[in-house]
Amino acid sequence: AMVGTGITLKVKDWDTTNHPATQSGASNAFGLQGTLSINSLTINSLTVSSGQTFTVGDAVAIGWNPNGITQYDLFYKIGSGSDVKINTSALTGTTYNFNVLSGMVGKNLVLKLKDADVNHPPVSTSDSNIFDIKGTIGITTQPVASAGTIVTRA
C-alpha cells in the first residue's frame, strides 16, 4: 500500500500504441495514512464490553484490522490520563497476547493501537471499550501462630 509522507503522483496515458507517450509533472507532495481498527478484545476469554472489572495478571488477547500499516504499538490509558506504551518493540501481525500489567490498575481503562512507523502520518484506532483493573492483595506474614489465638497489646 502507498502509505507515507512526501507522496507524489504522475498521470500517464496508458495507450501508447495509439498516442504518443505523455505524462504529467509530479503533483504536490502529500501524506497518506493507513487505517487501523480493533476487531477483538478479550480478557480471560471474555469479550470486553463496557464496565467489566478484571485483575492484574489476567490474559489479554487483542486483534486488529490494518490497511496499509505493518508495524504497531499498543497503549493503555487510565481515565483521562496519558497513553502508556505496552510493547517494547514494534508489533507485527494482527494479534497480540499479554497479561494485564500491575501499572494498569485503575478505573475507566482503554486500549488503543497506533501506527509504529515514524515515516507514516500518525494514525490510531479508536479507544477500546472501557473496563476496570483491580490489583491483588495477599497476606505474607501473620503475627498469630494459629487460628483461634487471642493477641493482646501491652
Short mmCIF file of C-alpha atoms in Angstrom, two decimals, residues 20-112:
data_model
loop_
_atom_site.label_atom_id
_atom_site.label_comp_id
_atom_site.label_asym_id
_atom_site.label_seq_id
_atom_site.Cartn_x
_atom_site.Cartn_y
_atom_site.Cartn_z
CA PRO A 20 2.46 9.45 -28.17
CA ALA A 21 3.85 8.77 -24.68
CA THR A 22 2.53 11.54 -22.44
CA GLN A 23 2.81 12.13 -18.70
CA SER A 24 2.17 14.96 -16.28
CA GLY A 25 4.66 16.51 -13.94
CA ALA A 26 4.66 15.37 -10.33
CA SER A 27 1.84 16.57 -8.10
CA ASN A 28 2.47 18.47 -4.89
CA ALA A 29 3.67 16.16 -2.13
CA PHE A 30 1.13 14.91 0.37
CA GLY A 31 0.84 12.39 3.21
CA LEU A 32 -1.31 9.29 3.02
CA GLN A 33 -2.18 7.38 6.19
CA GLY A 34 -3.46 3.85 6.53
CA THR A 35 -6.39 2.75 8.64
CA LEU A 36 -6.47 0.69 11.79
CA SER A 37 -9.34 -0.70 13.89
CA ILE A 38 -9.68 -3.11 16.82
CA ASN A 39 -11.71 -6.17 15.82
CA SER A 40 -11.47 -8.24 19.01
CA LEU A 41 -10.55 -7.76 22.66
CA THR A 42 -10.85 -10.49 25.28
CA ILE A 43 -9.61 -10.74 28.84
CA ASN A 44 -9.65 -14.23 30.37
CA SER A 45 -11.51 -15.34 27.21
CA LEU A 46 -14.38 -12.90 27.92
CA THR A 47 -15.23 -10.35 25.25
CA VAL A 48 -14.69 -6.91 26.75
CA SER A 49 -17.87 -4.88 26.82
CA SER A 50 -18.03 -1.71 28.90
CA GLY A 51 -17.93 -1.69 32.69
CA GLN A 52 -16.29 -5.05 33.43
CA THR A 53 -13.60 -5.48 36.09
CA PHE A 54 -10.52 -7.65 35.57
CA THR A 55 -7.41 -8.41 37.66
CA VAL A 56 -3.67 -7.86 37.27
CA GLY A 57 -2.18 -10.92 35.57
CA ASP A 58 -5.32 -11.80 33.58
CA ALA A 59 -4.70 -12.93 29.98
CA VAL A 60 -5.44 -10.32 27.30
CA ALA A 61 -5.88 -11.06 23.57
CA ILE A 62 -6.36 -8.17 21.15
CA GLY A 63 -6.83 -8.32 17.38
CA TRP A 64 -6.99 -5.58 14.75
CA ASN A 65 -7.66 -4.82 11.10
CA PRO A 66 -4.88 -2.86 9.38
CA ASN A 67 -4.91 -1.26 5.96
CA GLY A 68 -1.52 -0.08 4.70
CA ILE A 69 0.17 -0.46 8.11
CA THR A 70 2.55 -3.27 9.12
CA GLN A 71 4.05 -2.14 12.47
CA TYR A 72 2.05 -1.30 15.57
CA ASP A 73 2.37 -0.03 19.13
CA LEU A 74 -0.19 -0.93 21.81
CA PHE A 75 -1.13 1.58 24.51
CA TYR A 76 -3.34 1.72 27.57
CA LYS A 77 -4.83 4.81 29.19
CA ILE A 78 -6.47 5.09 32.61
CA GLY A 79 -9.31 7.63 32.68
CA SER A 80 -8.19 10.96 31.23
CA GLY A 81 -4.50 10.14 31.75
CA SER A 82 -1.80 9.84 29.11
CA ASP A 83 -1.25 6.92 26.74
CA VAL A 84 1.27 4.38 28.12
CA LYS A 85 3.02 2.05 25.67
CA ILE A 86 2.74 -1.67 26.47
CA ASN A 87 5.06 -3.32 23.92
CA THR A 88 8.85 -2.80 23.92
CA SER A 89 9.36 -3.24 20.17
CA ALA A 90 7.03 -2.76 17.20
CA LEU A 91 4.33 -5.41 16.86
CA THR A 92 3.73 -7.15 13.54
CA GLY A 93 0.84 -9.37 12.51
CA THR A 94 -2.75 -8.68 13.54
CA THR A 95 -2.95 -10.07 17.11
CA TYR A 96 -1.10 -9.66 20.39
CA ASN A 97 -1.38 -11.52 23.69
CA PHE A 98 -0.12 -10.29 27.06
CA ASN A 99 -1.05 -10.34 30.75
CA VAL A 100 -2.58 -7.32 32.49
CA LEU A 101 0.31 -5.27 33.91
CA SER A 102 0.44 -4.01 37.52
CA GLY A 103 0.66 -0.42 36.21
CA MET A 104 -2.78 -0.81 34.63
CA VAL A 105 -4.68 -0.77 37.95
CA GLY A 106 -7.44 1.82 37.77
CA LYS A 107 -10.91 2.71 36.54
CA ASN A 108 -12.03 3.56 33.00
CA LEU A 109 -9.10 1.89 31.25
CA VAL A 110 -8.95 1.66 27.44
CA LEU A 111 -6.55 0.12 24.91
CA LYS A 112 -5.59 1.53 21.52
#
